[in-house]
Amino acid sequence: MDNTHSVATLIDSTTSKIQQLQKAFAELESHRAVTLNLKWKELEEHFHGLEKSLKRRFHELEDQEKEFENRTIKARDLLVKKEADIVAKEQASLDKLQEKRDAAVFAIASARDKHRKVSSDDPAVVTTEGQNAQPSTEETPQENTISDGDLEEMKSPENEHEGVKSYPQLVILCKEMDSEGLHKFISDNRKNLAAIREEIPFALRAAINPASLVLESLEDFYRAESTNTDGKKDSNLLGLRRTCIMLMECLSTLLTSLDLASASEVITEEVKEQAKEIAEEWKPKLDALDLDDSNGNSLEAHAFLQLLATFGIASDFDEEELSRLVPMVSRRRQTADLCRSLGLSEKMPGVIEVLVNSGRQIDAVNLAFAFELTQQFSPVALLKSYLKEARKAVSPSKPGNTSPTVQNEVNERELTALKTVVKCIEEHKLEEQYPVDPLQKKVVQLEKAKADKKRVTEAAKPQPKRPRANGVGAGPRVTNIHAEKTFYPRVAENRYPQYMYERPYVYPGPNDNHCPSLIGSATYSLSPAHGNYFANGYQYQAVQTAYLH
């Protein structure tokens, strides 16, 4: 505003300046030695024109300034109003969340109190003479008198374990401390593992010693190890190991719902010693694991880390050795929580470096987001590097001599790599930094080429001859059929589906509400089975599986 006032003052002073100039011109006229071609009126008109032009432009600028100030005020008021609305909505959400949390805590506390009252056994009162006598009504508090009907209601599994609704058999197995039966029940109902997983933490409350029950369930983790003729591990063993991991995770969920004193009653020093013995037994077996073979999805390494986190014995093991196992489980959805529970957050930069150097940039990107290390490890640079290396890996050495089969594999691998990068970009909302349109166009081109080649291949196949109308076949005669051969189709040896415990997952970022799991090197094999990238998870499969943990 001071500058505007100064400009206005200068413009108002132009008249006086013109008058002074007139006097000077008149004096010059009187003393001129030569004839001037210019006349005063011409100069006066010129200067008056300049004065009017300056005033008009000055007023225009003043109007624009006022309009800008009005817009700024309106925008500021609107921003303040929106901020107030957001704060109000956040507060309302927090209030609702707090109410639900208080209600859940109250319900859990009430259920525990009822359980303790029912389980307390006080049939008689010992008198000072050392004799047993029935307590009188004056000695017995009124609130502790429970009718038979109330007793039965409180003992019922529905009230004692409200979280177990669909599978009450879980409560019975936990009460009986039947770890083998629990494994069998989970195996028989593996199609509904998501629902079972939600109810197991509540069912574990019925166990006399939940921690011992879970430790007993780990006995066959290595004992039943076997391989098929093709070298792959038996599907039943994989299912058993996934169940062991799930039970340890469910015990962690149970512990997070208890207060510190109750949790220490579950995880006693004796239980910790038993868990440490198991961990010491497992540890040498992990030394034989190959980083490349694990491909970021090692059940053995995951189970070992989960054991340490669940039973709180990570301090008994070297952090460097534990961080070496993290790349073996980098595609497991629980990896971020495991690392936080084990106190390995400070080791994450080194782990990410290992993943990057091993050609596993996708896992590196997800861990960088999970531990807020994107400034140190640029996600866009890592994704571009991954795509560049993937294209090099799939490029044929001699394009001119490439067979159709090899070329199809090359296109399939490049297509898989592109889809993986697109999924990662969309999951972490990197579209502004790394546009996906060129990548998606390339995906469409490869898919179209793939479809065209498939049609050409099918069209080139010889068509079987149709039988004649009179019933006489036109096919070749079959002779010398051996009697021992059968015409029944051969049944595959592995007729039953494998345990499908895996599901796409994403590394969760730092979150106070997650249940810590006191609680998941290799180059990416760009095989067709590599599938799509689900950034929430690191199981690159084109079809989402039924269940993963």
XYZ file of C-alpha atoms in Angstrom:
549
model
C 0.000 0.000 0.000
C 2.943 2.394 0.662
C 4.167 1.913 -2.917
C 0.680 2.670 -4.281
C 0.463 5.875 -2.254
C 3.865 6.954 -3.503
C 2.855 6.353 -7.129
C -0.373 8.341 -6.662
C 1.577 11.259 -5.115
C 3.993 11.307 -8.024
C 1.134 11.330 -10.547
C -0.583 14.238 -8.759
C 2.652 16.232 -8.851
C 2.868 16.062 -12.664
C 0.783 19.260 -13.067
C 3.162 21.286 -10.973
C 6.082 19.807 -12.834
C 4.502 20.837 -16.154
C 4.063 24.392 -14.871
C 7.675 24.515 -13.807
C 8.673 23.206 -17.201
C 6.547 25.932 -18.818
C 8.352 28.634 -16.912
C 11.670 27.147 -17.859
C 10.602 26.992 -21.474
C 9.486 30.622 -21.427
C 12.814 31.617 -19.970
C 14.511 29.561 -22.635
C 12.420 31.347 -25.261
C 13.636 34.641 -23.992
C 17.244 33.613 -24.083
C 17.318 31.383 -27.100
C 20.007 31.973 -29.566
C 18.530 29.822 -32.270
C 14.998 29.281 -33.465
C 13.277 26.202 -31.926
C 11.062 24.148 -34.161
C 8.954 22.887 -31.258
C 6.142 24.939 -29.820
C 5.091 24.880 -26.191
C 1.551 23.757 -26.980
C 2.856 20.654 -28.699
C 4.992 19.786 -25.674
C 2.097 20.502 -23.304
C -0.267 18.202 -25.222
C 2.358 15.462 -25.258
C 2.931 15.602 -21.496
C -0.805 15.790 -20.709
C -1.296 12.661 -22.852
C 1.368 10.836 -20.889
C -0.265 11.961 -17.628
C -3.682 10.613 -18.654
C -2.169 7.300 -19.812
C -0.338 6.830 -16.517
C -3.430 7.645 -14.455
C -5.573 5.216 -16.459
C -3.023 2.402 -16.049
C -2.649 3.195 -12.338
C -6.395 2.908 -11.741
C -6.482 -0.395 -13.632
C -3.746 -1.793 -11.424
C -5.590 -0.601 -8.310
C -8.742 -2.435 -9.428
C -6.795 -5.618 -10.114
C -5.122 -5.407 -6.722
C -8.474 -5.046 -4.941
C -9.906 -7.986 -6.885
C -6.909 -10.135 -5.992
C -7.219 -9.195 -2.315
C -10.916 -10.127 -2.344
C -10.165 -13.497 -3.909
C -7.395 -14.134 -1.386
C -9.729 -13.361 1.505
C -12.432 -15.654 0.136
C -9.956 -18.502 -0.453
C -8.535 -18.090 3.047
C -12.017 -18.184 4.580
C -12.908 -21.273 2.565
C -9.674 -23.000 3.611
C -10.318 -22.232 7.271
C -13.842 -23.606 6.951
C -12.623 -26.818 5.299
C -9.935 -27.282 7.938
C -12.558 -26.898 10.641
C -14.788 -29.476 8.922
C -11.895 -31.942 8.615
C -10.942 -31.494 12.257
C -14.555 -32.025 13.294
C -14.837 -35.198 11.201
C -11.546 -36.529 12.562
C -12.641 -35.844 16.106
C -15.977 -37.556 15.493
C -14.204 -40.587 14.040
C -11.805 -40.711 16.979
C -14.703 -40.461 19.414
C -16.511 -43.335 17.716
C -13.334 -45.419 17.638
C -12.718 -44.719 21.303
C -16.261 -45.712 22.165
C -15.887 -49.007 20.308
C -12.536 -49.631 21.935
C -13.905 -48.902 25.412
C -16.862 -51.178 24.745
C -14.567 -53.987 23.564
C -12.277 -53.605 26.581
C -15.261 -53.576 28.916
C -16.711 -56.691 27.273
C -13.397 -58.535 27.544
C -12.943 -57.488 31.174
C -16.492 -58.535 32.039
C -16.042 -61.927 30.389
C -12.779 -62.498 32.254
C -14.336 -61.497 35.577
C -17.236 -63.849 35.007
C -14.834 -66.633 34.075
C -12.733 -66.081 37.195
C -15.815 -66.026 39.442
C -17.084 -69.279 37.986
C -13.683 -70.991 38.141
C -13.016 -69.930 41.746
C -13.729 -72.844 44.093
C -14.581 -71.803 47.670
C -17.012 -74.397 49.139
C -16.136 -73.897 52.741
C -14.668 -71.464 55.239
C -11.956 -72.519 57.675
C -12.766 -71.415 61.215
C -10.226 -70.373 63.814
C -10.502 -73.806 65.384
C -9.247 -75.381 62.185
C -12.613 -76.950 61.341
C -14.522 -76.576 58.101
C -17.863 -74.826 58.321
C -20.320 -73.565 55.730
C -20.233 -69.793 55.400
C -23.187 -67.900 56.733
C -25.196 -65.432 54.700
C -23.511 -62.591 56.564
C -20.043 -63.868 55.575
C -20.916 -64.381 51.906
C -21.109 -61.203 49.794
C -24.449 -60.827 48.072
C -22.910 -60.185 44.664
C -21.018 -63.497 44.751
C -24.124 -65.639 45.130
C -24.753 -67.250 41.716
C -27.737 -69.330 40.799
C -27.398 -72.628 38.943
C -28.917 -71.105 35.826
C -26.419 -68.238 35.874
C -23.587 -70.709 36.403
C -24.539 -72.741 33.357
C -24.909 -69.613 31.297
C -21.476 -68.347 32.284
C -19.860 -71.706 31.584
C -21.328 -71.922 28.116
C -18.772 -71.459 25.287
C -20.981 -68.869 23.612
C -20.615 -66.436 26.526
C -17.122 -67.429 27.600
C -15.727 -67.129 24.066
C -17.960 -64.714 22.214
C -15.528 -64.513 19.285
C -16.025 -68.209 18.458
C -19.282 -68.375 16.544
C -18.785 -70.548 13.478
C -16.421 -73.212 14.841
C -17.132 -74.099 18.521
C -15.043 -77.253 17.994
C -11.992 -75.001 18.265
C -12.874 -74.231 21.883
C -13.186 -77.928 22.721
C -9.825 -78.766 21.131
C -8.103 -75.916 22.961
C -9.678 -76.923 26.297
C -8.385 -80.448 25.803
C -4.923 -79.112 24.794
C -5.190 -81.313 21.683
C -2.586 -79.827 19.320
C -2.780 -82.774 16.908
C -6.572 -82.516 16.723
C -6.269 -78.762 16.193
C -3.945 -79.331 13.234
C -6.317 -81.897 11.753
C -9.354 -79.644 12.213
C -7.608 -76.747 10.447
C -6.499 -79.078 7.638
C -10.012 -80.473 7.171
C -11.477 -76.937 6.995
C -8.709 -75.285 4.997
C -11.250 -73.826 2.559
C -12.481 -71.558 5.385
C -9.124 -70.653 6.884
C -9.853 -66.923 6.918
C -12.822 -67.425 9.266
C -10.951 -69.973 11.388
C -8.009 -67.604 11.758
C -10.315 -64.942 13.200
C -11.698 -67.313 15.848
C -8.541 -69.108 17.002
C -7.337 -66.253 19.301
C -10.655 -66.417 21.169
C -10.569 -70.208 21.304
C -7.045 -70.149 22.784
C -8.502 -68.469 25.875
C -10.102 -71.808 26.733
C -6.727 -73.558 26.900
C -5.165 -74.177 30.297
C -1.830 -73.042 28.861
C -2.208 -71.458 25.386
C 1.547 -70.979 24.952
C 2.301 -74.652 25.668
C -0.439 -75.707 23.263
C 1.138 -73.651 20.471
C 4.611 -74.970 21.272
C 3.317 -78.547 21.114
C 1.869 -77.808 17.673
C 5.403 -77.108 16.399
C 6.736 -80.607 17.077
C 6.250 -81.916 13.524
C 7.501 -78.772 11.761
C 10.702 -80.578 10.653
C 9.960 -84.104 11.780
C 7.592 -84.836 8.878
C 9.847 -83.319 6.216
C 9.819 -85.212 2.924
C 10.058 -84.508 -0.791
C 8.297 -85.738 -3.864
C 10.045 -87.398 -6.776
C 10.334 -84.056 -8.561
C 12.146 -82.536 -5.591
C 9.300 -80.356 -4.404
C 8.204 -80.432 -0.810
C 5.115 -82.400 0.063
C 1.992 -80.246 0.022
C 0.867 -81.700 3.356
C 4.126 -80.576 4.958
C 3.739 -77.081 3.526
C 0.202 -76.950 4.908
C 1.394 -78.105 8.330
C 4.099 -75.435 8.439
C 1.685 -72.704 7.439
C -0.649 -73.867 10.185
C 2.198 -73.657 12.719
C 2.916 -70.077 11.649
C -0.771 -69.192 11.828
C -1.101 -70.572 15.378
C 1.891 -68.517 16.556
C 0.367 -65.409 14.964
C -2.966 -66.106 16.655
C -1.201 -66.452 20.014
C 0.394 -63.047 19.367
C -3.047 -61.613 18.668
C -4.287 -63.041 21.951
C -1.346 -61.544 23.858
C -1.959 -58.064 22.428
C -5.523 -58.157 23.775
C -4.284 -58.858 27.320
C -2.730 -56.481 29.796
C 0.933 -56.787 30.671
C 0.345 -58.858 33.804
C -1.956 -61.328 32.049
C 0.429 -61.653 29.099
C 3.301 -62.444 31.464
C 1.156 -65.190 32.988
C 0.783 -66.761 29.537
C 4.415 -66.332 28.425
C 6.218 -67.472 31.562
C 9.964 -67.924 31.932
C 9.490 -71.677 31.600
C 7.607 -71.207 28.337
C 10.358 -68.894 27.062
C 12.982 -71.537 27.822
C 10.988 -74.149 25.891
C 10.632 -71.768 22.949
C 14.354 -71.003 23.066
C 15.169 -74.725 22.931
C 13.013 -75.098 19.817
C 14.656 -72.039 18.233
C 18.128 -73.413 18.951
C 17.090 -76.685 17.311
C 15.737 -74.896 14.211
C 18.592 -72.421 13.794
C 21.166 -74.813 12.225
C 18.605 -75.882 9.633
C 18.285 -72.274 8.470
C 22.007 -72.069 7.695
C 21.438 -74.476 4.823
C 18.799 -72.211 3.228
C 19.794 -70.460 0.028
C 18.754 -66.854 -0.469
C 18.094 -67.477 -4.155
C 16.062 -70.622 -3.581
C 13.841 -69.016 -0.937
C 12.766 -66.276 -3.379
C 11.513 -64.183 -0.456
C 8.881 -66.701 0.616
C 10.657 -69.124 2.978
C 8.313 -70.783 5.467
C 11.259 -72.043 7.538
C 12.734 -68.562 8.031
C 9.290 -67.079 8.632
C 8.473 -69.673 11.313
C 11.814 -69.065 13.070
C 11.343 -65.284 13.170
C 7.719 -65.649 14.239
C 8.772 -67.980 17.064
C 11.219 -65.374 18.393
C 8.687 -62.550 18.093
C 5.715 -64.375 19.619
C 7.575 -65.677 22.678
C 9.753 -62.587 23.143
C 13.145 -64.300 22.914
C 14.709 -62.249 20.083
C 17.209 -60.664 22.504
C 18.885 -64.068 22.904
C 19.939 -64.083 19.231
C 22.283 -61.920 17.168
C 20.590 -59.089 15.260
C 22.899 -59.453 12.275
C 21.925 -63.097 11.867
C 18.239 -62.240 12.161
C 18.508 -59.434 9.588
C 20.145 -61.928 7.198
C 16.912 -63.935 7.269
C 14.673 -60.985 6.379
C 15.326 -61.150 2.580
C 14.183 -64.785 2.737
C 10.734 -63.645 3.900
C 10.510 -60.302 2.075
C 7.392 -61.359 0.159
C 5.484 -62.468 3.246
C 2.807 -59.995 4.281
C 3.921 -60.177 7.936
C 7.529 -59.117 7.269
C 7.185 -55.475 8.341
C 5.446 -56.339 11.621
C 7.958 -59.101 12.309
C 10.911 -56.772 11.829
C 9.391 -54.151 14.138
C 8.641 -56.714 16.838
C 12.153 -58.138 16.585
C 13.717 -54.670 16.842
C 15.217 -54.772 13.352
C 13.901 -51.423 12.085
C 17.378 -49.900 12.123
C 18.670 -52.805 10.030
C 16.205 -52.170 7.208
C 18.486 -49.959 5.048
C 20.982 -52.812 4.859
C 18.229 -55.334 4.096
C 16.904 -53.136 1.289
C 20.422 -52.827 -0.133
C 20.650 -56.634 -0.239
C 17.332 -56.840 -2.075
C 18.360 -54.200 -4.617
C 21.701 -55.876 -5.283
C 19.893 -59.201 -5.723
C 17.624 -57.794 -8.428
C 14.521 -57.773 -6.189
C 13.617 -54.123 -6.495
C 9.881 -54.719 -5.996
C 10.439 -56.080 -2.482
C 12.846 -53.211 -1.848
C 10.198 -50.648 -2.838
C 7.618 -52.150 -0.518
C 9.985 -52.288 2.441
C 11.073 -48.707 1.738
C 7.454 -47.584 1.996
C 6.815 -49.739 5.078
C 9.735 -48.191 6.988
C 9.532 -44.685 5.465
C 12.866 -44.946 3.660
C 11.697 -43.631 0.288
C 14.017 -40.621 0.543
C 17.015 -42.902 0.800
C 15.705 -45.431 -1.756
C 13.821 -43.762 -4.606
C 10.843 -45.997 -5.563
C 10.714 -44.701 -9.139
C 14.412 -45.308 -9.708
C 14.111 -48.826 -8.285
C 11.111 -49.662 -10.481
C 12.830 -48.373 -13.610
C 15.919 -50.374 -12.730
C 13.807 -53.510 -12.208
C 12.080 -53.086 -15.567
C 15.388 -52.422 -17.317
C 16.982 -55.550 -15.851
C 13.888 -57.577 -16.629
C 14.018 -56.568 -20.282
C 17.703 -57.473 -20.439
C 16.984 -60.841 -18.873
C 14.276 -61.719 -21.375
C 16.004 -60.382 -24.502
C 17.092 -63.223 -26.827
C 20.794 -63.361 -27.645
C 20.180 -63.791 -31.376
C 16.875 -62.217 -32.434
C 17.157 -63.478 -35.982
C 17.422 -67.127 -34.946
C 14.786 -67.055 -32.185
C 12.239 -69.843 -32.425
C 8.507 -69.065 -31.929
C 8.500 -70.934 -28.627
C 11.406 -68.923 -27.217
C 9.892 -65.673 -28.474
C 6.603 -66.503 -26.760
C 8.437 -67.062 -23.483
C 10.281 -63.764 -23.894
C 7.026 -61.865 -24.491
C 5.344 -63.623 -21.586
C 8.154 -62.680 -19.201
C 8.226 -59.074 -20.344
C 4.440 -58.914 -19.978
C 4.701 -60.229 -16.422
C 7.394 -57.687 -15.523
C 5.315 -54.803 -16.901
C 2.229 -55.883 -14.975
C 4.311 -56.185 -11.810
C 5.596 -52.625 -12.134
C 2.125 -51.231 -12.946
C 0.651 -52.944 -9.877
C 3.393 -51.521 -7.665
C 2.886 -47.995 -9.042
C -0.866 -48.142 -8.471
C -0.533 -49.643 -4.994
C 1.807 -46.924 -3.751
C 0.146 -44.111 -5.767
C 3.218 -43.202 -7.787
C 1.347 -42.274 -10.978
C 2.453 -38.619 -10.863
C 6.110 -39.580 -10.547
C 5.961 -42.587 -12.881
C 3.064 -42.438 -15.437
C 1.608 -45.847 -16.178
C 0.044 -45.041 -19.554
C 3.129 -46.018 -21.625
C 3.484 -49.223 -19.612
C -0.177 -50.114 -20.014
C -0.002 -49.510 -23.761
C 2.930 -51.897 -23.949
C 0.948 -54.441 -21.929
C -1.957 -54.164 -24.373
C 0.386 -54.648 -27.332
C 1.961 -57.762 -25.831
C -1.406 -59.251 -24.882
C -2.732 -58.614 -28.387
C 0.354 -60.234 -29.933
C -0.062 -63.178 -27.580
C -3.721 -63.611 -28.563
C -2.881 -63.346 -32.281
C -0.177 -66.027 -32.024
C -2.564 -68.294 -30.152
C -5.185 -67.976 -32.890
C -2.596 -68.685 -35.576
C -1.349 -71.743 -33.697
C -4.840 -73.141 -33.246
C -5.669 -72.544 -36.895
C -2.533 -74.406 -37.976
C -3.440 -77.539 -36.034
C -4.763 -80.423 -38.231
C -8.502 -80.906 -37.868
C -9.779 -84.464 -37.216
C -11.798 -86.076 -40.015
C -15.532 -86.204 -39.529
C -17.263 -89.644 -39.599
C -19.313 -90.442 -42.652
C -23.068 -90.279 -42.603
C -23.451 -94.057 -43.026
C -21.598 -94.596 -39.765
C -18.378 -95.833 -41.380
C -15.525 -94.004 -39.791
C -12.818 -92.346 -41.820
C -10.151 -92.594 -39.132
C -7.127 -94.890 -39.347
C -7.437 -98.480 -38.301
C -6.007 -99.311 -34.894
C -4.148 -102.602 -34.733
C -1.852 -104.420 -32.337
C -3.566 -103.077 -29.240
C -1.898 -104.587 -26.200
C -4.282 -106.195 -23.782
C -2.602 -104.716 -20.753
C -3.240 -101.132 -21.871
C -6.272 -99.358 -20.492
C -8.442 -96.716 -22.077
C -9.255 -95.022 -18.745
C -7.597 -91.639 -18.352
C -4.636 -91.596 -16.085
C -5.319 -90.020 -12.711
C -2.715 -87.599 -11.431
C -0.835 -88.829 -8.420
C -1.432 -85.628 -6.510
C -5.217 -85.539 -6.877
C -5.958 -83.237 -4.045
C -5.221 -79.476 -4.029
C -2.381 -78.161 -1.993
C -2.872 -76.015 1.066
C -3.591 -72.536 -0.188
C -2.480 -70.504 2.770
C -0.976 -67.713 0.749
C -2.809 -64.552 -0.176
C -1.715 -61.259 -1.695
C -0.557 -58.832 0.911
C 0.964 -55.465 1.363
C 3.507 -54.338 3.817
C 1.671 -52.171 6.278
C 3.319 -48.939 7.180
C 3.879 -47.822 10.774
C 0.565 -48.132 12.520
C -0.215 -48.101 16.198
C -3.374 -50.111 15.678
C -1.784 -53.168 14.097
C -1.418 -56.275 16.195
C 2.321 -56.790 16.559
C 3.264 -60.312 15.943
C 5.179 -60.354 19.327
C 4.121 -60.863 16.345
C 8.124 -62.615 5.523
C 18.003 -63.570 -2.294
C 17.089 -64.007 -5.131
C 16.839 -62.477 -8.513
C 13.301 -62.389 -9.715
C 12.698 -65.415 -11.854
C 10.556 -63.972 -14.583
C 8.809 -67.197 -15.347
C 5.167 -67.226 -16.450
C 4.288 -68.328 -12.934
C 5.697 -65.075 -11.573
C 2.258 -63.624 -12.182
C 0.911 -60.255 -11.162
C 2.255 -58.120 -8.365
C -0.155 -57.489 -5.523
C 1.608 -54.817 -3.630
C 0.163 -55.532 -0.673
C 1.654 -58.519 -1.104
C 4.487 -60.267 -2.633
C 2.974 -63.386 -3.991
C 3.041 -62.589 -7.695
C 0.177 -64.706 -8.939
C -2.300 -63.875 -11.658
C -5.174 -65.502 -9.796
C -5.847 -64.605 -6.176
C -5.572 -67.659 -3.977
C -7.998 -68.663 -1.306
C -5.945 -67.946 1.803
C -2.477 -66.808 2.736
C -0.700 -66.219 5.978
